[in-house]
Amino acid sequence: MPSSSEDLAETARVRRNWLLSTPALVLLALGAAGPLLIVAVYSFLEAGEYSGVEWRFSLDAWFQILFHRDIFDDTISLADAHLTIFWRSVKLSLLTTIATFIFGFPTAYFIATRAPKQRALWLFLITIPFWTNLLIRTFAIMEVLRNQGILNTLLMKIGLITTPIQILYTDTAVLIGMAYVYLPLMVLPMYAAIDRFDFRLVEAGYDLYASRWQVLRRVILPIVKPGAIAGSILVFVPSLGAYVTPRVLGGGKNMMIGNFIDLQFGQGRNWPLGAALSMVLLVIVGAALLAYVRVSTKENPHG
Amino acid sequence: MTDTIAVEAKSARKTYGQGTEAVTALKDVSVQISKGEFFTLLGPSGCGKTTLLRLIAGFETPTSGEIWLDGKDISADPPNKRPINTVFQSYALFPHLTVAQNIGFGLEMLGRPRKEVAETTAEMLALVRMESLAGRRTAQLSGGQQQRVALARALAPRPKVLLLDEPLSALDLKLRKEMQSELKRLQTETGITFIFVTHDQEEALTMSDRIGVMSAGNILQIGAPRDIYTSPANRFVADFIGETNFIDATVDATGATLSGGQHIDIAPQRIAGRSGKMTLALRPEQLRIVPAGHGLPATLTHSVYFGTDIHCHLALPDGTELVARMQAAADGSAAYTPGTQVGLILPPDAIQLLED
């Protein structure tokens, strides 16, 4: 029967396709899921004496994330230091996202409203820092912010301040550094959204008695919101796991999760705790992504 | 007199660009539009009709001259300070809002109380017969429905003047006819001054109280549809509004002499004391074809069948081409074979004299 021979051919084709993609699938499984699995397993093991892990099941690492056991009298207290680091990471990441939006939206708007021929140049200028090493860029920011740096020298020359402001090695320095590093990630999706925006709607807004501010808030922003959400995800997620910027500009004192994890695998010699912290970071990022997806797909009755 | 005028353009000029690249879209146009009038700006694309509309809306400021509304100079007012609303050619509905939210937008921006916004929105939805779609997003609507929402949105704040920028051009023929009578109904019901921009002469003739015919940044003639059709001011207007036959002739007190020497009688009130070289203009439906030997000799070159009527293309001995429109005979008479010699009667009181 022709239909059964067709079915057979179809089955053979499907099988061949699976076979052909097997090497790629194996590579993906080993390369992406494998390391993640190792980290997950390590978080349930005991810390080794000098580093590494002892292959004994233990929930100590997960316990240590939130609680601190006194080594002398075994009393249990909340691990304030860890919570502070978590809170700082989330707070700085949120502030970075807000800062990149505040600077990124006007930038993207400016580029999208240039003549088409000029836009490529402006976009190129925005992406130039991408081609430079992150560490070098961060040290450049350090040069601007330090006590004898460009900013303080300038402010003292003008006479606004008499003694340098301590910006370097503070949360503010980390915030400025991350906002600078991640700004292009906000500008690009925002630009794409504004570029698609129909500017005749702005005229319609003015025609219907909206002020400039109302046109921005009631017409432009709601319509380019998907771009802002995409940009926020692109900025927030890497901010949360940032390592280089808080390390250089925060001076080791103002740690973020990334640095704290690094500490556990290095001087802290507590690989399971580092692994557990990595899993927590993964969960926070996943939760943030889920929340964004929920917000962006939800039908908002007020636009 | 002044309190019956809604909008007035006083020598409004608009120039884009500078120096040698400057383009003047509008050349010192003056026009008075009365309250409650359905006024149409008619002209080919690029004639400046949309520019004039944008000056009235406030999207552009005049290079020189003024725009007045209700006896006040509003040239410097931004669009959100003018009690004038626009129905855009692209509709420009807000895609993130529902039909009802679109309609209520203007009132909300004016800071009207929530209750009034809701009431007026419901009223407008009823006016354009869109009650059942109040909660829809505008992207889910058909072209005709979007058109109605755009209209309701512009009418909701009760503007003194409603501007319509070729709002029907995106609709198909049947829907366009429907919307034409719908627009006329809305204008009568609301009593708002409508300024309508179109390049479609039929649309202009059927809907307007008065028409301003524009070309190359000037208004060539302003008048009621009938006056513009029967007494066009010049060759451009005669040619743009409906089909017209043009015949070059020398006019004297009794009539006109064609280049071939034939004489045509013209009614004295049409000549109005003029003489010299002029263009005779005659609508296709005013030409009458009679058997050869009578009237002006002509040759039938070909005829086109249109169902209700037949367009006969004729040539005078000097080569001038004319079109005569006649009712198609019920018996389907095939008398109009190409090459036939016929006579042409030009009714003396229908001939227009246009100075070149």
PDB file of C-alpha atoms in Angstrom, chain B residues 4 35 99 119 224:
ATOM      1  CA  THR B   4     -19.498  83.148  10.799  1.00  0.00           C
ATOM      2  CA  LYS B  35     -18.714  77.616  10.527  1.00  0.00           C
ATOM      3  CA  VAL B  99     -11.016  51.143  20.591  1.00  0.00           C
ATOM      4  CA  GLU B 119     -20.102  58.911  28.559  1.00  0.00           C
ATOM      5  CA  ALA B 224     -19.889  75.282  -4.760  1.00  0.00           C
TER       6      ALA B 224
END
